[in-house]
CSV table of C-alpha atoms in Angstrom, one decimal:
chain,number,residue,atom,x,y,z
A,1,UNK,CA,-12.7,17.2,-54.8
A,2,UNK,CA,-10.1,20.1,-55.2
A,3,UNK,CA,-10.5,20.8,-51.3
A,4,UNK,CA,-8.3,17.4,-51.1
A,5,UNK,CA,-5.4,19.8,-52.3
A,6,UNK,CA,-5.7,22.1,-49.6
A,7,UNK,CA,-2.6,21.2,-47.1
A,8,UNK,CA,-2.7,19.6,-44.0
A,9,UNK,CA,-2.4,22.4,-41.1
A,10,UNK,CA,-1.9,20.0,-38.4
A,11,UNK,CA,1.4,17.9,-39.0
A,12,UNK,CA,1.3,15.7,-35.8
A,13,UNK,CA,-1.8,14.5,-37.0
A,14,UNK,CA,-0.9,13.9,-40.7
A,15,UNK,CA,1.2,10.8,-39.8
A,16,UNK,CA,4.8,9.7,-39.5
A,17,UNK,CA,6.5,11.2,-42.7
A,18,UNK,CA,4.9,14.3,-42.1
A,19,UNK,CA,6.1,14.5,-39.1
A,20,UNK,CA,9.7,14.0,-39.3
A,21,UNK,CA,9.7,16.4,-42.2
A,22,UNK,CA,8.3,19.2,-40.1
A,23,UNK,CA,11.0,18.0,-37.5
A,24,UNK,CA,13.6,18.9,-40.6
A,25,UNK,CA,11.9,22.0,-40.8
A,26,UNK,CA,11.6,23.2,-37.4
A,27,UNK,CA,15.7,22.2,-37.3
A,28,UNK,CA,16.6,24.8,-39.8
A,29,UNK,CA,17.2,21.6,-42.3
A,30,UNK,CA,15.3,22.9,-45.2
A,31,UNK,CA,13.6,20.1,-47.0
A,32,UNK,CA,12.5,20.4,-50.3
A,33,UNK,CA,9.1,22.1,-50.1
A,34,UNK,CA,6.5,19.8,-49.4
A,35,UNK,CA,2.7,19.4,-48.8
A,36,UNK,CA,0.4,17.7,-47.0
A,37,UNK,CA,-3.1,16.3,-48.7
A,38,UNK,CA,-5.9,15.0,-46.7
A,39,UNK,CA,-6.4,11.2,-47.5
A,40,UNK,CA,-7.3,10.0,-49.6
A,41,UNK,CA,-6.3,12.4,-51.9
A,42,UNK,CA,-9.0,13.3,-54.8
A,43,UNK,CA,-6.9,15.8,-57.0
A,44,UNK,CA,-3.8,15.7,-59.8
A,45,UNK,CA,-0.6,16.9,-59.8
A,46,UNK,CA,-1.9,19.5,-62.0
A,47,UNK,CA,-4.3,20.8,-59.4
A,48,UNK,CA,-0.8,21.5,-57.4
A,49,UNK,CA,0.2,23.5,-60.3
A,50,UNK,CA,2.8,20.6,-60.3
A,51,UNK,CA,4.2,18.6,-63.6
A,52,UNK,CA,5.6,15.0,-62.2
A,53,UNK,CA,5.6,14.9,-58.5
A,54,UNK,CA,6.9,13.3,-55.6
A,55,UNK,CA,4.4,11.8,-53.9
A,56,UNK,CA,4.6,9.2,-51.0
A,57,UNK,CA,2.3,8.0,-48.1
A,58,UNK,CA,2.2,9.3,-44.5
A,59,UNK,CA,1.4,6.4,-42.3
A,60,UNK,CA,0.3,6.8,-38.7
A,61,UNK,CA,2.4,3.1,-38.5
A,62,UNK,CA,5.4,3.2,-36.4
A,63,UNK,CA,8.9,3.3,-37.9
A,64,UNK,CA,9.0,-0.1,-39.2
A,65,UNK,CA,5.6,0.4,-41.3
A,66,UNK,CA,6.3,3.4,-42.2
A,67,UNK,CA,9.5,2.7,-43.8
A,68,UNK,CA,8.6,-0.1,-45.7
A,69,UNK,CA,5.6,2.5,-47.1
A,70,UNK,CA,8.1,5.1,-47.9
A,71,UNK,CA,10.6,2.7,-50.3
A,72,UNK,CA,7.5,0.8,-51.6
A,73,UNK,CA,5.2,3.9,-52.7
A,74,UNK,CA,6.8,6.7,-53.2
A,75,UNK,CA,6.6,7.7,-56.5
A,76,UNK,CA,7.2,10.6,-59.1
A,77,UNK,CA,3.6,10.7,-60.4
A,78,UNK,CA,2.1,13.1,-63.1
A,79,UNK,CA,-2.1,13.2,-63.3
A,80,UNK,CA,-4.5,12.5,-60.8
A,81,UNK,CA,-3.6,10.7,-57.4
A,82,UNK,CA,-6.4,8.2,-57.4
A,83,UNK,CA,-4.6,4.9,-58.7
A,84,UNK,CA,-1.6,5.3,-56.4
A,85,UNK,CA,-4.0,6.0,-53.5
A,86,UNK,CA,-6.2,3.1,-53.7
A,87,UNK,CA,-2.6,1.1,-54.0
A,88,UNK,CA,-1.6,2.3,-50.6
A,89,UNK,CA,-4.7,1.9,-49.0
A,90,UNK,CA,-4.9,-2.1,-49.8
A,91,UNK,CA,-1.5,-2.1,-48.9
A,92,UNK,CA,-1.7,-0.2,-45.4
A,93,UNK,CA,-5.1,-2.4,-44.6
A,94,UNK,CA,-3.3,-5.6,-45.0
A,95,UNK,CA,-0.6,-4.6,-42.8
A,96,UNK,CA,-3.1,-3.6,-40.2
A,97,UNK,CA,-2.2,0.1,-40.7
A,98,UNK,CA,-3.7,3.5,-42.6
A,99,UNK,CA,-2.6,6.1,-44.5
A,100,UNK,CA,-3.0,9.6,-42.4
A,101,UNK,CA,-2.2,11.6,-45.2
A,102,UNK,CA,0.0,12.0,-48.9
A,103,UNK,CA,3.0,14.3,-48.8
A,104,UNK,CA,3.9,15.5,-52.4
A,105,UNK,CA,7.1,17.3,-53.4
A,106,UNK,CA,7.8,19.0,-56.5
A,107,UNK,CA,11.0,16.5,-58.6
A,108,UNK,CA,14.2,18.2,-57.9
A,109,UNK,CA,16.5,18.9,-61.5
A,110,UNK,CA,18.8,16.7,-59.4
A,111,UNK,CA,22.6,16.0,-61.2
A,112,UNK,CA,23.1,12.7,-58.5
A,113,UNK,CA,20.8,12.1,-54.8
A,114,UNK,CA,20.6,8.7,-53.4
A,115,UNK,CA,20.1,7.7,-49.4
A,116,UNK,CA,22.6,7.7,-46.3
A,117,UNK,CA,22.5,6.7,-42.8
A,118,UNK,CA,23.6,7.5,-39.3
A,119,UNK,CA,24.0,3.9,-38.9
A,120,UNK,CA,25.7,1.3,-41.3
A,121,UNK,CA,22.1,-1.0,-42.1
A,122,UNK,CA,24.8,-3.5,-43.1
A,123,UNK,CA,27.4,-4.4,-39.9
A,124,UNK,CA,25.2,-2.0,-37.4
A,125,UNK,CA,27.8,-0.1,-36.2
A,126,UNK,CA,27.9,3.4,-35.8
A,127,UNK,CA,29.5,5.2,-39.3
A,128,UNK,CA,28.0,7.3,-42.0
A,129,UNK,CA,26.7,5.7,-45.3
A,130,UNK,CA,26.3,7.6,-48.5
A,131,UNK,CA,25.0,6.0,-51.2
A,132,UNK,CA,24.4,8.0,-54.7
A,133,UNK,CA,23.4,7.8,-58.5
A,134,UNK,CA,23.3,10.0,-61.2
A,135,UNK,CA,20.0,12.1,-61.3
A,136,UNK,CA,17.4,10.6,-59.6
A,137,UNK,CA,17.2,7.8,-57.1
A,138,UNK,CA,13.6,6.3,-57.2
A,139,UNK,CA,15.7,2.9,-58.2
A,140,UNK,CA,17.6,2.9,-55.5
A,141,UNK,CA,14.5,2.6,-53.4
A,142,UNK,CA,12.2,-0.1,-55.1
A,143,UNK,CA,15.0,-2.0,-56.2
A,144,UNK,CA,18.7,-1.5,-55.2
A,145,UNK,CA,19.9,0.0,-58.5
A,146,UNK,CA,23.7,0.0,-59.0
A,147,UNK,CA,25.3,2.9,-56.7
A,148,UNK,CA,28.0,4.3,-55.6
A,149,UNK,CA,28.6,3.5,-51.7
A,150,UNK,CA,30.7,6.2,-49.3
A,151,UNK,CA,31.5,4.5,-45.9
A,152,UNK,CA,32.2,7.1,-43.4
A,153,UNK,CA,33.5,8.4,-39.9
A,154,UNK,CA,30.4,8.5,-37.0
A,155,UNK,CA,31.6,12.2,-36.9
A,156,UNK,CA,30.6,12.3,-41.0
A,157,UNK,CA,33.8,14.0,-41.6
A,158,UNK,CA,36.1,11.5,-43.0
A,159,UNK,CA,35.6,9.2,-45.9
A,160,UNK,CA,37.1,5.7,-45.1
A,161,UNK,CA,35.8,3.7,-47.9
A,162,UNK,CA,34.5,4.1,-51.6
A,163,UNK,CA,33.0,1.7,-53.8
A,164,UNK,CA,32.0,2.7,-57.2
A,165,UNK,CA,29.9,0.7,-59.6
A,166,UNK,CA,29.5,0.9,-63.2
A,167,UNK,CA,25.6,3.2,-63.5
A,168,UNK,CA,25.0,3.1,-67.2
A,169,UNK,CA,21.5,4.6,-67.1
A,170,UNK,CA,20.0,7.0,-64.4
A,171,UNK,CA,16.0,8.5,-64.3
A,172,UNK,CA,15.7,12.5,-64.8
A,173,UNK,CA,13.2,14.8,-65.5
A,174,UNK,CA,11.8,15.1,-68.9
A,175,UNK,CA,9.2,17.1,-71.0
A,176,UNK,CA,6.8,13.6,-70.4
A,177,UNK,CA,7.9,13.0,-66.8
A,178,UNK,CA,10.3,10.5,-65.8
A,179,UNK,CA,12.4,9.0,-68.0
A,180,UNK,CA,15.4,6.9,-68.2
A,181,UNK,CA,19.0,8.3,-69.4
A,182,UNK,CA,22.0,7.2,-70.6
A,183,UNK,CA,25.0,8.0,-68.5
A,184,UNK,CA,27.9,9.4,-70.1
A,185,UNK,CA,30.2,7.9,-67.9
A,186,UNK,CA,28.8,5.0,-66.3
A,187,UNK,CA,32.1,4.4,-64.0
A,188,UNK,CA,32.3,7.7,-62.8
A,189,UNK,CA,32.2,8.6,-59.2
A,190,UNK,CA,28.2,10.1,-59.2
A,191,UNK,CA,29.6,12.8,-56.3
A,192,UNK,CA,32.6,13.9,-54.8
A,193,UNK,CA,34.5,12.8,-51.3
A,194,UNK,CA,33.5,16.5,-50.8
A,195,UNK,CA,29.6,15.8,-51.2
A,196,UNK,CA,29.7,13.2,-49.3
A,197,UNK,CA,30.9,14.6,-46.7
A,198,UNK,CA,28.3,17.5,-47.0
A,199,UNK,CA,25.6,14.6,-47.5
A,200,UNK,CA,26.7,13.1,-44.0
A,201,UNK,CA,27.2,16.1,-42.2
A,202,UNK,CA,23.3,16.3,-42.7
A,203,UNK,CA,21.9,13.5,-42.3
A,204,UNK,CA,23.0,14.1,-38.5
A,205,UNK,CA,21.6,17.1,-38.3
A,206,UNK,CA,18.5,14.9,-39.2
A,207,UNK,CA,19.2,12.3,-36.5
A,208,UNK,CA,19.2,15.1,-34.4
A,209,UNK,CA,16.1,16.8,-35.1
A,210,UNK,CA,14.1,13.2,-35.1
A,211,UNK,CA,16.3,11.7,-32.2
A,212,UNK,CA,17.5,8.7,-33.0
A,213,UNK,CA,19.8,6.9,-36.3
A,214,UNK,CA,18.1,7.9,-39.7
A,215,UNK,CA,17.5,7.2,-43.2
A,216,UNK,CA,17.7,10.2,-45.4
A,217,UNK,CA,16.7,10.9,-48.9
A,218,UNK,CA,18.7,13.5,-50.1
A,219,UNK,CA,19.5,15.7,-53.7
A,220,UNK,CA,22.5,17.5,-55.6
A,221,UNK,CA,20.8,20.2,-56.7
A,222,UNK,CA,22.0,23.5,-58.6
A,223,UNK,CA,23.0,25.2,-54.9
A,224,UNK,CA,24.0,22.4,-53.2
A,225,UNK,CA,22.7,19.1,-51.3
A,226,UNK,CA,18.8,19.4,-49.7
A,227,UNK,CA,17.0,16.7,-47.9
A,228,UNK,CA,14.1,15.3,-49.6
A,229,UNK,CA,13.0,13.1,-46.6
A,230,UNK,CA,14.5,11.5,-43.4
A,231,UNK,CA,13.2,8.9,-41.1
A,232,UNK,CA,14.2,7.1,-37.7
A,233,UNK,CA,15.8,3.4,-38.4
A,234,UNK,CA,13.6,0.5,-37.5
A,235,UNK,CA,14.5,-0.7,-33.7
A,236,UNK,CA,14.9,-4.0,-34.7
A,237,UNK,CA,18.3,-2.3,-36.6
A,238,UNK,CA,19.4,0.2,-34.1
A,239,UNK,CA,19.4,-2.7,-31.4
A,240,UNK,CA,22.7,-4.7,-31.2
């Protein structure tokens, strides 16, 4: 069962998130370390000599699948992988699709992280969007917590628009695992003009490394922004 741990060697075989992290890599991005399990994956989080991890499914699904996998399942998970596995699986199987492999990061001590994207999802045009919460944004995924939205230049470099929401509680890292906390100021701005900028100027970088408009998952960490994940838009959105 521990040999399920060992990582993946072979990342164009290990599915579409895999992939387009090693595409990161090989760009000189510097995603948060990650690893590749064989699927399914028979092992815990302690086996990884990992607390709460980030875990999420590597579909061999085309970017439309593969998307949809990515904001339903991943999950910070602590304990054996099992559970969430045999969730994916039914899952994948009723979309006509199968997981290739897990990819598990350790939980950055993030301060704010959120998405962005090389495209605005919204009108379709061609800007940067930044959106961010305090500490972690697993909420943002599943369920379009309340954010802060950055609407920027296609270059990335200028921020034309700003809309801040009150955020009264955001998810960190505890002693347990996750937990939810409360937000000192809930109507702050979570990052600066500054960070988003930083934020956008990556996330082309990332379009660039994959080759087309992305989706990024990105964190504020102690020394600065790093990409947690990035993957091509659906075609049905890039297309006009």
């Amino acid at each position: 069962a521990f040999m399920s741990c060992v990582p993946l060697e072979d990342a164009e075989r290990g599915g579409d998130e895999l992939r387009w992290l090693s595409r990161l890599r090989e760009a000189g991005l510097h995603p948060v370390d990650y690893r590749a399990l064989s699927w399914p994956p028979r092992c815990s989080t302690d086996d990884l000599g990992l607390g709460c991890a980030l875990v999420r499914p590597s579909l061999g699904a085309g970017n439309l699948l593969s998307l949809m996998a990515s904001f339903l399942f991943t999950r910070c998970l602590r304990g054996r992988l099992e559970g969430w596995a045999a969730e994916v699986e039914s899952w994948a199987v009723a979309h006509g699709a199968r997981p290739l492999s897990a990819v598990v990061q350790e939980v950055p001590r993030a301060t704010a992280s959120g998405l962005a994207y090389t495209l605005d999802p919204v009108t379709r045009r061609r800007a940067v969007v930044v959106q961010s919460v305090p500490g972690l944004h697993l909420a943002l995924l599943t369920r379009g917590s309340p954010h802060d939205n950055f609407l920027l230049s296609p270059d990335g470099l200028r921020v034309e628009e700003v809309r801040v929401l009150p955020k009264p509680r955001a998810l960190a890292v505890g002693p347990s695992g996750l937990e939810e906390v409360e937000v000192r100021d809930p109507g702050a701005q979570s990052i600066s003009d500054e960070i988003a900028v930083e934020v956008a100027g990556l996330s082309l970088r990332a379009e660039g490394a994959i080759g087309s408009p992305v989706e990024v998952e990105w964190a504020l960490v102690s020394n600065g922004v790093r990409l947690l994940a990035a993957r091509p838009l659906p075609e049905e959105l890039v297309r006009t």
